[in-house]
C-alpha positions as protocol buffer text, in pm:
chain_id: "A"
residue {
  index: 1
  type: PRO
  ca { x: -1298 y: -911 z: -18 }
}
residue {
  index: 2
  type: GLY
  ca { x: -1385 y: -594 z: 176 }
}
residue {
  index: 3
  type: MET
  ca { x: -1470 y: -399 z: -139 }
}
residue {
  index: 4
  type: LEU
  ca { x: -1677 y: -684 z: -281 }
}
residue {
  index: 5
  type: ALA
  ca { x: -1865 y: -722 z: 48 }
}
residue {
  index: 6
  type: ALA
  ca { x: -1968 y: -356 z: 45 }
}
residue {
  index: 7
  type: TRP
  ca { x: -2059 y: -358 z: -322 }
}
residue {
  index: 8
  type: ALA
  ca { x: -2256 y: -682 z: -292 }
}
residue {
  index: 9
  type: ARG
  ca { x: -2473 y: -515 z: -26 }
}
residue {
  index: 10
  type: LEU
  ca { x: -2502 y: -202 z: -243 }
}
residue {
  index: 11
  type: LYS
  ca { x: -2602 y: -383 z: -564 }
}
residue {
  index: 12
  type: TYR
  ca { x: -2799 y: -678 z: -422 }
}
residue {
  index: 13
  type: PRO
  ca { x: -2966 y: -560 z: -99 }
}
residue {
  index: 14
  type: HIS
  ca { x: -3244 y: -816 z: -153 }
}
residue {
  index: 15
  type: LEU
  ca { x: -2986 y: -1094 z: -130 }
}
residue {
  index: 16
  type: VAL
  ca { x: -2728 y: -948 z: 112 }
}
residue {
  index: 17
  type: HIS
  ca { x: -2874 y: -841 z: 447 }
}
residue {
  index: 18
  type: GLY
  ca { x: -2558 y: -670 z: 575 }
}
residue {
  index: 19
  type: ALA
  ca { x: -2186 y: -656 z: 506 }
}
residue {
  index: 20
  type: VAL
  ca { x: -1866 y: -611 z: 704 }
}
residue {
  index: 21
  type: SER
  ca { x: -1621 y: -433 z: 475 }
}
residue {
  index: 22
  type: ASN
  ca { x: -1270 y: -486 z: 609 }
}
residue {
  index: 23
  type: SER
  ca { x: -984 y: -263 z: 492 }
}
residue {
  index: 24
  type: ALA
  ca { x: -1167 y: -168 z: 174 }
}
residue {
  index: 25
  type: PRO
  ca { x: -1028 y: 115 z: -45 }
}
residue {
  index: 26
  type: VAL
  ca { x: -1368 y: 184 z: -200 }
}
residue {
  index: 27
  type: GLN
  ca { x: -1260 y: 522 z: -342 }
}
residue {
  index: 28
  type: ALA
  ca { x: -1101 y: 439 z: -677 }
}
residue {
  index: 29
  type: GLN
  ca { x: -818 y: 684 z: -744 }
}
residue {
  index: 30
  type: LEU
  ca { x: -573 y: 704 z: -1032 }
}
residue {
  index: 31
  type: ASP
  ca { x: -275 y: 857 z: -850 }
}
residue {
  index: 32
  type: PHE
  ca { x: -249 y: 729 z: -492 }
}
residue {
  index: 33
  type: PRO
  ca { x: 45 y: 910 z: -325 }
}
residue {
  index: 34
  type: GLU
  ca { x: -136 y: 885 z: 9 }
}
residue {
  index: 35
  type: TYR
  ca { x: -32 y: 520 z: 28 }
}
residue {
  index: 36
  type: ASN
  ca { x: 336 y: 605 z: 73 }
}
residue {
  index: 37
  type: ASP
  ca { x: 249 y: 913 z: 277 }
}
residue {
  index: 38
  type: ARG
  ca { x: 95 y: 671 z: 527 }
}
residue {
  index: 39
  type: VAL
  ca { x: 407 y: 456 z: 521 }
}
residue {
  index: 40
  type: SER
  ca { x: 598 y: 765 z: 635 }
}
residue {
  index: 41
  type: TYR
  ca { x: 341 y: 820 z: 909 }
}
residue {
  index: 42
  type: ASP
  ca { x: 399 y: 463 z: 1027 }
}
residue {
  index: 43
  type: LEU
  ca { x: 775 y: 506 z: 1025 }
}
residue {
  index: 44
  type: ALA
  ca { x: 751 y: 832 z: 1221 }
}
residue {
  index: 45
  type: ASN
  ca { x: 606 y: 658 z: 1527 }
}
residue {
  index: 46
  type: ASP
  ca { x: 808 y: 744 z: 1839 }
}
residue {
  index: 47
  type: GLU
  ca { x: 843 y: 374 z: 1918 }
}
residue {
  index: 48
  type: VAL
  ca { x: 1060 y: 309 z: 1610 }
}
residue {
  index: 49
  type: GLY
  ca { x: 1309 y: 590 z: 1675 }
}
residue {
  index: 50
  type: ASP
  ca { x: 1495 y: 766 z: 1396 }
}
residue {
  index: 51
  type: CYS
  ca { x: 1379 y: 524 z: 1129 }
}
residue {
  index: 52
  type: LEU
  ca { x: 1199 y: 765 z: 896 }
}
residue {
  index: 53
  type: ARG
  ca { x: 1486 y: 1015 z: 885 }
}
residue {
  index: 54
  type: ILE
  ca { x: 1741 y: 745 z: 796 }
}
residue {
  index: 55
  type: LEU
  ca { x: 1517 y: 606 z: 525 }
}
residue {
  index: 56
  type: GLU
  ca { x: 1442 y: 946 z: 371 }
}
residue {
  index: 57
  type: GLU
  ca { x: 1796 y: 1079 z: 387 }
}
residue {
  index: 58
  type: GLY
  ca { x: 1942 y: 753 z: 263 }
}
residue {
  index: 59
  type: HIS
  ca { x: 1726 y: 762 z: -50 }
}
residue {
  index: 60
  type: ALA
  ca { x: 1809 y: 1131 z: -99 }
}
residue {
  index: 61
  type: GLU
  ca { x: 2181 y: 1049 z: -83 }
}
residue {
  index: 62
  type: ILE
  ca { x: 2141 y: 777 z: -346 }
}
residue {
  index: 63
  type: ALA
  ca { x: 1941 y: 1013 z: -567 }
}
residue {
  index: 64
  type: GLN
  ca { x: 2211 y: 1277 z: -534 }
}
residue {
  index: 65
  type: LEU
  ca { x: 2477 y: 1035 z: -654 }
}
residue {
  index: 66
  type: LEU
  ca { x: 2270 y: 907 z: -945 }
}
residue {
  index: 67
  type: THR
  ca { x: 2124 y: 1229 z: -1079 }
}
residue {
  index: 68
  type: SER
  ca { x: 2341 y: 1526 z: -987 }
}
residue {
  index: 69
  type: SER
  ca { x: 2699 y: 1432 z: -1056 }
}
residue {
  index: 70
  type: ARG
  ca { x: 2616 y: 1175 z: -1328 }
}
residue {
  index: 71
  type: ASP
  ca { x: 2973 y: 1044 z: -1318 }
}
residue {
  index: 72
  type: VAL
  ca { x: 3073 y: 680 z: -1350 }
}
residue {
  index: 73
  type: ASP
  ca { x: 3232 y: 661 z: -1005 }
}
residue {
  index: 74
  type: SER
  ca { x: 2913 y: 779 z: -830 }
}
residue {
  index: 75
  type: ARG
  ca { x: 2699 y: 527 z: -1016 }
}
residue {
  index: 76
  type: GLU
  ca { x: 2952 y: 255 z: -948 }
}
residue {
  index: 77
  type: GLN
  ca { x: 2945 y: 336 z: -577 }
}
residue {
  index: 78
  type: VAL
  ca { x: 2569 y: 283 z: -564 }
}
residue {
  index: 79
  type: ALA
  ca { x: 2575 y: -23 z: -790 }
}
residue {
  index: 80
  type: THR
  ca { x: 2845 y: -188 z: -578 }
}
residue {
  index: 81
  type: LEU
  ca { x: 2679 y: -107 z: -246 }
}
residue {
  index: 82
  type: PHE
  ca { x: 2347 y: -259 z: -355 }
}
residue {
  index: 83
  type: ASN
  ca { x: 2494 y: -528 z: -584 }
}
residue {
  index: 84
  type: VAL
  ca { x: 2299 y: -412 z: -889 }
}
residue {
  index: 85
  type: CYS
  ca { x: 2313 y: -652 z: -1184 }
}
residue {
  index: 86
  type: GLY
  ca { x: 2514 y: -502 z: -1470 }
}
residue {
  index: 87
  type: GLY
  ca { x: 2693 y: -255 z: -1244 }
}
residue {
  index: 88
  type: GLU
  ca { x: 2692 y: 119 z: -1303 }
}
residue {
  index: 89
  type: ALA
  ca { x: 2583 y: 85 z: -1667 }
}
residue {
  index: 90
  type: THR
  ca { x: 2239 y: -27 z: -1546 }
}
residue {
  index: 91
  type: LEU
  ca { x: 2195 y: 300 z: -1358 }
}
residue {
  index: 92
  type: VAL
  ca { x: 2255 y: 520 z: -1662 }
}
residue {
  index: 93
  type: ASP
  ca { x: 1898 y: 462 z: -1778 }
}
residue {
  index: 94
  type: ARG
  ca { x: 1655 y: 708 z: -1614 }
}
residue {
  index: 95
  type: LYS
  ca { x: 1369 y: 457 z: -1592 }
}
residue {
  index: 96
  type: ASN
  ca { x: 1594 y: 200 z: -1430 }
}
residue {
  index: 97
  type: VAL
  ca { x: 1683 y: 460 z: -1169 }
}
residue {
  index: 98
  type: SER
  ca { x: 1315 y: 540 z: -1122 }
}
residue {
  index: 99
  type: ALA
  ca { x: 1234 y: 172 z: -1070 }
}
residue {
  index: 100
  type: PHE
  ca { x: 1523 y: 140 z: -824 }
}
residue {
  index: 101
  type: LEU
  ca { x: 1444 y: 446 z: -611 }
}
residue {
  index: 102
  type: GLY
  ca { x: 1074 y: 517 z: -658 }
}
residue {
  index: 103
  type: ASP
  ca { x: 941 y: 219 z: -462 }
}
residue {
  index: 104
  type: GLY
  ca { x: 1226 y: 206 z: -215 }
}
residue {
  index: 105
  type: VAL
  ca { x: 1555 y: 17 z: -207 }
}
residue {
  index: 106
  type: VAL
  ca { x: 1418 y: -174 z: 95 }
}
residue {
  index: 107
  type: PHE
  ca { x: 1074 y: -319 z: 166 }
}
residue {
  index: 108
  type: VAL
  ca { x: 866 y: -163 z: 446 }
}
residue {
  index: 109
  type: PRO
  ca { x: 594 y: -405 z: 571 }
}
residue {
  index: 110
  type: ALA
  ca { x: 335 y: -138 z: 651 }
}
residue {
  index: 111
  type: GLN
  ca { x: 42 y: -319 z: 493 }
}
residue {
  index: 112
  type: SER
  ca { x: 141 y: -655 z: 647 }
}
residue {
  index: 113
  type: ASN
  ca { x: 274 y: -526 z: 979 }
}
residue {
  index: 114
  type: ASP
  ca { x: 238 y: -794 z: 1250 }
}
residue {
  index: 115
  type: PRO
  ca { x: 348 y: -666 z: 1593 }
}
residue {
  index: 116
  type: SER
  ca { x: 378 y: -1018 z: 1735 }
}
residue {
  index: 117
  type: CYS
  ca { x: 591 y: -1180 z: 1461 }
}
residue {
  index: 118
  type: ASP
  ca { x: 935 y: -1320 z: 1541 }
}
residue {
  index: 119
  type: ASP
  ca { x: 1130 y: -1294 z: 1215 }
}
residue {
  index: 120
  type: ARG
  ca { x: 1399 y: -1031 z: 1198 }
}
residue {
  index: 121
  type: MET
  ca { x: 1235 y: -820 z: 925 }
}
residue {
  index: 122
  type: CYS
  ca { x: 870 y: -916 z: 966 }
}
residue {
  index: 123
  type: ASN
  ca { x: 731 y: -589 z: 1101 }
}
residue {
  index: 124
  type: ILE
  ca { x: 805 y: -217 z: 1116 }
}
residue {
  index: 125
  type: ASP
  ca { x: 952 y: -232 z: 1465 }
}
residue {
  index: 126
  type: HIS
  ca { x: 1200 y: -507 z: 1376 }
}
residue {
  index: 127
  type: LEU
  ca { x: 1289 y: -346 z: 1045 }
}
residue {
  index: 128
  type: CYS
  ca { x: 1355 y: -9 z: 1206 }
}
residue {
  index: 129
  type: SER
  ca { x: 1564 y: -165 z: 1483 }
}
residue {
  index: 130
  type: SER
  ca { x: 1782 y: -330 z: 1218 }
}
residue {
  index: 131
  type: LEU
  ca { x: 1806 y: -9 z: 1015 }
}
residue {
  index: 132
  type: ILE
  ca { x: 1905 y: 203 z: 1315 }
}
residue {
  index: 133
  type: ALA
  ca { x: 2163 y: -57 z: 1419 }
}
residue {
  index: 134
  type: ALA
  ca { x: 2308 y: -62 z: 1067 }
}
residue {
  index: 135
  type: ARG
  ca { x: 2328 y: 318 z: 1072 }
}
residue {
  index: 136
  type: GLU
  ca { x: 2528 y: 307 z: 1395 }
}
residue {
  index: 137
  type: VAL
  ca { x: 2769 y: 48 z: 1252 }
}
residue {
  index: 138
  type: THR
  ca { x: 2820 y: 201 z: 906 }
}
residue {
  index: 139
  type: GLY
  ca { x: 2793 y: 570 z: 997 }
}
residue {
  index: 140
  type: SER
  ca { x: 2600 y: 630 z: 674 }
}
residue {
  index: 141
  type: ASN
  ca { x: 2230 y: 639 z: 590 }
}
residue {
  index: 142
  type: MET
  ca { x: 2291 y: 501 z: 242 }
}
residue {
  index: 143
  type: LYS
  ca { x: 2514 y: 220 z: 366 }
}
residue {
  index: 144
  type: ALA
  ca { x: 2259 y: 136 z: 632 }
}
residue {
  index: 145
  type: LEU
  ca { x: 1995 y: 93 z: 359 }
}
residue {
  index: 146
  type: ALA
  ca { x: 2233 y: -126 z: 160 }
}
residue {
  index: 147
  type: ALA
  ca { x: 2296 y: -344 z: 466 }
}
residue {
  index: 148
  type: LEU
  ca { x: 1922 y: -371 z: 532 }
}
residue {
  index: 149
  type: SER
  ca { x: 1856 y: -457 z: 166 }
}
residue {
  index: 150
  type: LYS
  ca { x: 2105 y: -742 z: 187 }
}
residue {
  index: 151
  type: GLN
  ca { x: 1951 y: -870 z: 511 }
}
residue {
  index: 152
  type: GLN
  ca { x: 1604 y: -868 z: 354 }
}
residue {
  index: 153
  type: ARG
  ca { x: 1740 y: -1083 z: 72 }
}
residue {
  index: 154
  type: GLY
  ca { x: 1873 y: -1336 z: 323 }
}
residue {
  index: 155
  type: ASN
  ca { x: 2233 y: -1211 z: 276 }
}
residue {
  index: 156
  type: SER
  ca { x: 2220 y: -1356 z: -73 }
}
residue {
  index: 157
  type: THR
  ca { x: 2511 y: -1285 z: -305 }
}
residue {
  index: 158
  type: ALA
  ca { x: 2277 y: -1273 z: -606 }
}
residue {
  index: 159
  type: CYS
  ca { x: 2261 y: -932 z: -772 }
}
residue {
  index: 160
  type: ILE
  ca { x: 1952 y: -711 z: -774 }
}
residue {
  index: 161
  type: GLU
  ca { x: 1783 y: -696 z: -1114 }
}
residue {
  index: 162
  type: VAL
  ca { x: 1698 y: -337 z: -1209 }
}
residue {
  index: 163
  type: ASP
  ca { x: 1559 y: -347 z: -1562 }
}
residue {
  index: 164
  type: TRP
  ca { x: 1255 y: -141 z: -1661 }
}
residue {
  index: 165
  type: GLU
  ca { x: 1234 y: -285 z: -2012 }
}
residue {
  index: 166
  type: GLY
  ca { x: 1268 y: -635 z: -1866 }
}
residue {
  index: 167
  type: THR
  ca { x: 983 y: -558 z: -1626 }
}
residue {
  index: 168
  type: ILE
  ca { x: 759 y: -449 z: -1914 }
}
residue {
  index: 169
  type: ARG
  ca { x: 840 y: -770 z: -2104 }
}
residue {
  index: 170
  type: TYR
  ca { x: 761 y: -981 z: -1798 }
}
residue {
  index: 171
  type: LEU
  ca { x: 432 y: -804 z: -1726 }
}
residue {
  index: 172
  type: SER
  ca { x: 332 y: -850 z: -2090 }
}
residue {
  index: 173
  type: SER
  ca { x: 397 y: -1225 z: -2076 }
}
residue {
  index: 174
  type: ASP
  ca { x: 198 y: -1531 z: -1972 }
}
residue {
  index: 175
  type: GLU
  ca { x: 451 y: -1586 z: -1694 }
}
residue {
  index: 176
  type: ALA
  ca { x: 306 y: -1289 z: -1506 }
}
residue {
  index: 177
  type: LYS
  ca { x: -34 y: -1463 z: -1497 }
}
residue {
  index: 178
  type: VAL
  ca { x: 84 y: -1747 z: -1273 }
}
residue {
  index: 179
  type: GLU
  ca { x: 50 y: -1572 z: -935 }
}
residue {
  index: 180
  type: GLY
  ca { x: -214 y: -1323 z: -1043 }
}
residue {
  index: 181
  type: LEU
  ca { x: 10 y: -1020 z: -1094 }
}
residue {
  index: 182
  type: ARG
  ca { x: -98 y: -959 z: -1451 }
}
residue {
  index: 183
  type: SER
  ca { x: -468 y: -988 z: -1364 }
}
residue {
  index: 184
  type: TRP
  ca { x: -426 y: -742 z: -1074 }
}
residue {
  index: 185
  type: LEU
  ca { x: -251 y: -490 z: -1299 }
}
residue {
  index: 186
  type: TRP
  ca { x: -529 y: -536 z: -1554 }
}
residue {
  index: 187
  type: GLN
  ca { x: -778 y: -439 z: -1284 }
}
residue {
  index: 188
  type: THR
  ca { x: -581 y: -128 z: -1195 }
}
residue {
  index: 189
  type: CYS
  ca { x: -580 y: -22 z: -1560 }
}
residue {
  index: 190
  type: THR
  ca { x: -947 y: -100 z: -1623 }
}
residue {
  index: 191
  type: GLU
  ca { x: -1111 y: -13 z: -1289 }
}
residue {
  index: 192
  type: PHE
  ca { x: -926 y: 131 z: -995 }
}
residue {
  index: 193
  type: GLY
  ca { x: -589 y: 297 z: -1057 }
}
residue {
  index: 194
  type: PHE
  ca { x: -446 y: 277 z: -704 }
}
residue {
  index: 195
  type: TYR
  ca { x: -97 y: 368 z: -831 }
}
residue {
  index: 196
  type: GLN
  ca { x: 127 y: 407 z: -528 }
}
residue {
  index: 197
  type: THR
  ca { x: 343 y: 690 z: -653 }
}
residue {
  index: 198
  type: CYS
  ca { x: 628 y: 873 z: -481 }
}
residue {
  index: 199
  type: GLU
  ca { x: 578 y: 1230 z: -598 }
}
residue {
  index: 200
  type: ALA
  ca { x: 831 y: 1509 z: -543 }
}
residue {
  index: 201
  type: ALA
  ca { x: 593 y: 1709 z: -323 }
}
residue {
  index: 202
  type: SER
  ca { x: 470 y: 1410 z: -122 }
}
residue {
  index: 203
  type: SER
  ca { x: 572 y: 1270 z: 216 }
}
residue {
  index: 204
  type: CYS
  ca { x: 688 y: 946 z: 54 }
}
residue {
  index: 205
  type: PRO
  ca { x: 992 y: 801 z: 239 }
}
residue {
  index: 206
  type: TYR
  ca { x: 1165 y: 675 z: -78 }
}
residue {
  index: 207
  type: GLY
  ca { x: 1313 y: 852 z: -380 }
}
residue {
  index: 208
  type: LYS
  ca { x: 1080 y: 1150 z: -407 }
}
residue {
  index: 209
  type: GLY
  ca { x: 985 y: 1229 z: -765 }
}
residue {
  index: 210
  type: TYR
  ca { x: 1104 y: 893 z: -902 }
}
residue {
  index: 211
  type: HIS
  ca { x: 779 y: 697 z: -910 }
}
residue {
  index: 212
  type: THR
  ca { x: 544 y: 918 z: -1106 }
}
residue {
  index: 213
  type: ILE
  ca { x: 209 y: 821 z: -1253 }
}
residue {
  index: 214
  type: ASP
  ca { x: 370 y: 808 z: -1599 }
}
residue {
  index: 215
  type: LEU
  ca { x: 540 y: 478 z: -1514 }
}
residue {
  index: 216
  type: ASP
  ca { x: 212 y: 308 z: -1423 }
}
residue {
  index: 217
  type: LEU
  ca { x: 35 y: 445 z: -1728 }
}
residue {
  index: 218
  type: GLU
  ca { x: 320 y: 313 z: -1943 }
}
residue {
  index: 219
  type: ILE
  ca { x: 255 y: -36 z: -1805 }
}
residue {
  index: 220
  type: CYS
  ca { x: -114 y: -6 z: -1898 }
}
residue {
  index: 221
  type: ARG
  ca { x: -27 y: 111 z: -2247 }
}
residue {
  index: 222
  type: ARG
  ca { x: 251 y: -136 z: -2327 }
}
residue {
  index: 223
  type: ALA
  ca { x: 134 y: -446 z: -2138 }
}
residue {
  index: 224
  type: PHE
  ca { x: -238 y: -416 z: -2218 }
}
residue {
  index: 225
  type: GLY
  ca { x: -280 y: -159 z: -2495 }
}
residue {
  index: 226
  type: ILE
  ca { x: -488 y: 71 z: -2272 }
}
residue {
  index: 227
  type: THR
  ca { x: -430 y: 442 z: -2323 }
}
residue {
  index: 228
  type: GLU
  ca { x: -382 y: 702 z: -2051 }
}
residue {
  index: 229
  type: GLY
  ca { x: -718 y: 858 z: -2125 }
}
residue {
  index: 230
  type: ASN
  ca { x: -895 y: 525 z: -2101 }
}
residue {
  index: 231
  type: VAL
  ca { x: -731 y: 445 z: -1766 }
}
residue {
  index: 232
  type: TRP
  ca { x: -853 y: 776 z: -1627 }
}
residue {
  index: 233
  type: SER
  ca { x: -1207 y: 726 z: -1758 }
}
residue {
  index: 234
  type: ASN
  ca { x: -1214 y: 369 z: -1625 }
}
residue {
  index: 235
  type: VAL
  ca { x: -1138 y: 495 z: -1274 }
}
residue {
  index: 236
  type: GLN
  ca { x: -1411 y: 759 z: -1302 }
}
residue {
  index: 237
  type: GLN
  ca { x: -1660 y: 496 z: -1417 }
}
residue {
  index: 238
  type: SER
  ca { x: -1581 y: 283 z: -1110 }
}
residue {
  index: 239
  type: ILE
  ca { x: -1657 y: 579 z: -884 }
}
residue {
  index: 240
  type: GLU
  ca { x: -1983 y: 642 z: -1068 }
}
residue {
  index: 241
  type: GLN
  ca { x: -2076 y: 274 z: -1054 }
}
residue {
  index: 242
  type: TYR
  ca { x: -2013 y: 217 z: -684 }
}
residue {
  index: 243
  type: GLY
  ca { x: -2012 y: 566 z: -531 }
}
residue {
  index: 244
  type: GLY
  ca { x: -1662 y: 568 z: -386 }
}
residue {
  index: 245
  type: TRP
  ca { x: -1661 y: 733 z: -42 }
}
residue {
  index: 246
  type: ASN
  ca { x: -2023 y: 836 z: -100 }
}
residue {
  index: 247
  type: ILE
  ca { x: -2156 y: 483 z: -136 }
}
residue {
  index: 248
  type: ASP
  ca { x: -2535 y: 500 z: -105 }
}
residue {
  index: 249
  type: ALA
  ca { x: -2626 y: 196 z: 103 }
}
residue {
  index: 250
  type: SER
  ca { x: -2715 y: 82 z: 453 }
}
residue {
  index: 251
  type: ARG
  ca { x: -2607 y: -197 z: 689 }
}
residue {
  index: 252
  type: ILE
  ca { x: -2240 y: -184 z: 586 }
}
residue {
  index: 253
  type: LEU
  ca { x: -1978 y: -168 z: 858 }
}
residue {
  index: 254
  type: PHE
  ca { x: -1644 y: -30 z: 738 }
}
residue {
  index: 255
  type: VAL
  ca { x: -1345 y: -135 z: 949 }
}
residue {
  index: 256
  type: ASN
  ca { x: -997 y: 11 z: 885 }
}
residue {
  index: 257
  type: GLY
  ca { x: -659 y: -9 z: 1056 }
}
residue {
  index: 258
  type: GLU
  ca { x: -450 y: 294 z: 1148 }
}
residue {
  index: 259
  type: ILE
  ca { x: -123 y: 146 z: 1013 }
}
residue {
  index: 260
  type: ASP
  ca { x: -274 y: 25 z: 685 }
}
residue {
  index: 261
  type: PRO
  ca { x: -194 y: 255 z: 389 }
}
residue {
  index: 262
  type: TRP
  ca { x: -507 y: 131 z: 209 }
}
residue {
  index: 263
  type: ALA
  ca { x: -717 y: 291 z: 484 }
}
residue {
  index: 264
  type: MET
  ca { x: -655 y: 627 z: 317 }
}
residue {
  index: 265
  type: LEU
  ca { x: -915 y: 534 z: 54 }
}
residue {
  index: 266
  type: GLY
  ca { x: -1160 y: 369 z: 292 }
}
residue {
  index: 267
  type: VAL
  ca { x: -1481 y: 503 z: 444 }
}
residue {
  index: 268
  type: ASP
  ca { x: -1407 y: 660 z: 782 }
}
residue {
  index: 269
  type: PHE
  ca { x: -1501 y: 960 z: 994 }
}
residue {
  index: 270
  type: ASP
  ca { x: -1356 y: 1203 z: 739 }
}
residue {
  index: 271
  type: HIS
  ca { x: -1462 y: 1023 z: 420 }
}
residue {
  index: 272
  type: GLY
  ca { x: -1815 y: 900 z: 362 }
}
residue {
  index: 273
  type: SER
  ca { x: -2128 y: 1112 z: 363 }
}
residue {
  index: 274
  type: SER
  ca { x: -2397 y: 849 z: 425 }
}
residue {
  index: 275
  type: SER
  ca { x: -2567 y: 866 z: 764 }
}
residue {
  index: 276
  type: ALA
  ca { x: -2659 y: 498 z: 730 }
}
residue {
  index: 277
  type: LEU
  ca { x: -2306 y: 366 z: 759 }
}
residue {
  index: 278
  type: SER
  ca { x: -2092 y: 286 z: 1063 }
}
residue {
  index: 279
  type: THR
  ca { x: -1714 y: 279 z: 1074 }
}
residue {
  index: 280
  type: ILE
  ca { x: -1450 y: 142 z: 1308 }
}
residue {
  index: 281
  type: TRP
  ca { x: -1094 y: 274 z: 1321 }
}
residue {
  index: 282
  type: VAL
  ca { x: -853 y: 26 z: 1481 }
}
residue {
  index: 283
  type: GLU
  ca { x: -548 y: 201 z: 1620 }
}
residue {
  index: 284
  type: GLY
  ca { x: -215 y: 24 z: 1565 }
}
residue {
  index: 285
  type: ALA
  ca { x: -367 y: -227 z: 1320 }
}
residue {
  index: 286
  type: SER
  ca { x: -255 y: -312 z: 968 }
}
residue {
  index: 287
  type: HIS
  ca { x: -451 y: -448 z: 669 }
}
residue {
  index: 288
  type: HIS
  ca { x: -760 y: -644 z: 797 }
}
residue {
  index: 289
  type: PHE
  ca { x: -548 y: -775 z: 1086 }
}
residue {
  index: 290
  type: TRP
  ca { x: -856 y: -844 z: 1302 }
}
residue {
  index: 291
  type: THR
  ca { x: -970 y: -1105 z: 1046 }
}
residue {
  index: 292
  type: HIS
  ca { x: -657 y: -1313 z: 1105 }
}
residue {
  index: 293
  type: GLU
  ca { x: -624 y: -1611 z: 1334 }
}
residue {
  index: 294
  type: ILE
  ca { x: -688 y: -1521 z: 1698 }
}
residue {
  index: 295
  type: LYS
  ca { x: -365 y: -1509 z: 1901 }
}
residue {
  index: 296
  type: ASP
  ca { x: -284 y: -1440 z: 2264 }
}
residue {
  index: 297
  type: SER
  ca { x: -56 y: -1161 z: 2142 }
}
residue {
  index: 298
  type: ASP
  ca { x: -338 y: -967 z: 1971 }
}
residue {
  index: 299
  type: GLY
  ca { x: -360 y: -608 z: 2096 }
}
residue {
  index: 300
  type: GLU
  ca { x: -662 y: -464 z: 2273 }
}
residue {
  index: 301
  type: GLY
  ca { x: -770 y: -272 z: 1963 }
}
residue {
  index: 302
  type: ILE
  ca { x: -783 y: -593 z: 1760 }
}
residue {
  index: 303
  type: LYS
  ca { x: -986 y: -772 z: 2027 }
}
residue {
  index: 304
  type: LYS
  ca { x: -1230 y: -481 z: 2061 }
}
residue {
  index: 305
  type: ALA
  ca { x: -1271 y: -464 z: 1682 }
}
residue {
  index: 306
  type: ARG
  ca { x: -1378 y: -828 z: 1668 }
}
residue {
  index: 307
  type: GLU
  ca { x: -1626 y: -772 z: 1951 }
}
residue {
  index: 308
  type: ALA
  ca { x: -1770 y: -461 z: 1784 }
}
residue {
  index: 309
  type: ILE
  ca { x: -1809 y: -643 z: 1451 }
}
residue {
  index: 310
  type: TYR
  ca { x: -1987 y: -929 z: 1627 }
}
residue {
  index: 311
  type: ARG
  ca { x: -2230 y: -689 z: 1797 }
}
residue {
  index: 312
  type: HIS
  ca { x: -2311 y: -521 z: 1466 }
}
residue {
  index: 313
  type: VAL
  ca { x: -2382 y: -849 z: 1292 }
}
residue {
  index: 314
  type: VAL
  ca { x: -2607 y: -968 z: 1575 }
}
residue {
  index: 315
  type: GLU
  ca { x: -2802 y: -640 z: 1563 }
}
residue {
  index: 316
  type: TRP
  ca { x: -2846 y: -673 z: 1187 }
}
residue {
  index: 317
  type: LEU
  ca { x: -2975 y: -1028 z: 1220 }
}
residue {
  index: 318
  type: ASP
  ca { x: -3239 y: -903 z: 1463 }
}
residue {
  index: 319
  type: GLU
  ca { x: -3362 y: -648 z: 1207 }
}
residue {
  index: 320
  type: GLY
  ca { x: -3614 y: -722 z: 936 }
}
residue {
  index: 321
  type: ALA
  ca { x: -3510 y: -714 z: 575 }
}
residue {
  index: 322
  type: ASP
  ca { x: -3703 y: -389 z: 521 }
}
residue {
  index: 323
  type: ALA
  ca { x: -3538 y: -204 z: 812 }
}
residue {
  index: 324
  type: GLU
  ca { x: -3295 y: 68 z: 703 }
}
residue {
  index: 325
  type: GLY
  ca { x: -3027 y: -39 z: 952 }
}
residue {
  index: 326
  type: ASP
  ca { x: -2751 y: 170 z: 1108 }
}
residue {
  index: 327
  type: SER
  ca { x: -2989 y: 463 z: 1136 }
}
residue {
  index: 328
  type: ALA
  ca { x: -2725 y: 677 z: 1306 }
}
residue {
  index: 329
  type: ASN
  ca { x: -2374 y: 695 z: 1172 }
}
residue {
  index: 330
  type: ALA
  ca { x: -2128 y: 576 z: 1433 }
}
residue {
  index: 331
  type: PHE
  ca { x: -1754 y: 633 z: 1418 }
}
residue {
  index: 332
  type: VAL
  ca { x: -1570 y: 423 z: 1675 }
}
residue {
  index: 333
  type: LYS
  ca { x: -1197 y: 447 z: 1743 }
}
residue {
  index: 334
  type: LEU
  ca { x: -1057 y: 138 z: 1914 }
}
residue {
  index: 335
  type: SER
  ca { x: -718 y: 116 z: 2084 }
}
């Protein structure tokens, strides 16, 4: 919605007087390692303790067992710890290993982080508390990740499916259309990229070097018949069509949250050359959190963001349709 709001104002200024663009990654980008770099930034917060180190070293330990020794016992150790369907034989295949490690053996709720939630794994603070506690009990980073993985699955005894070829078949099927996954992937292949890789030289907290852009481009090719070259050109066309960070428009307010990985492709103080645009940076906030239901537990940054948005909209409504609006770029950091 945030991207569409900005682009509606850009393309139809005679119909749209102003737009609040919340958490909008307007800069289309094929390879998006900055997403997981920001996840690491979130995990490095002093308030969550040793969380990032455990996560990084745990994934490195798994990678060491699966790629260096290449023996059956090492693979079996990992497969047993994480209850991988098919056991060690599943982890012989390089792409299965990439799918297992490249996006993390546990889920980190950076984009959906809710500081006030009550569930055990619902935010970064709770997740890190559980991970650190598991590390103290098991004495191992890898075992701590396995314990956390099981907790996130509700302590289910069902095995974890790690099957790259099965994933390709699913994404190529009508079944993937039901909840919109296939249509979203189609958009990434035909417009935006946004592939959240975990490159070897990045700050990604997972298996570094295991989620490369090649995996995403393979999905485009095999699930939709779109070649690598076409995916790249599609992303470039989106930048040319809408301007990316250099969107040429007025009366658009860009609001981004510090915790949100998508903010790395949004217009902010460092990205966006137009003097006719204003931006708000909400410290401690995740993906468009200020648009959620108002709660007593909302932080001061969230409350101030809502107030600032309201003031901007009121000012716009007082302006005539021919006024340029936002004549001076304003970057506001709210905490």
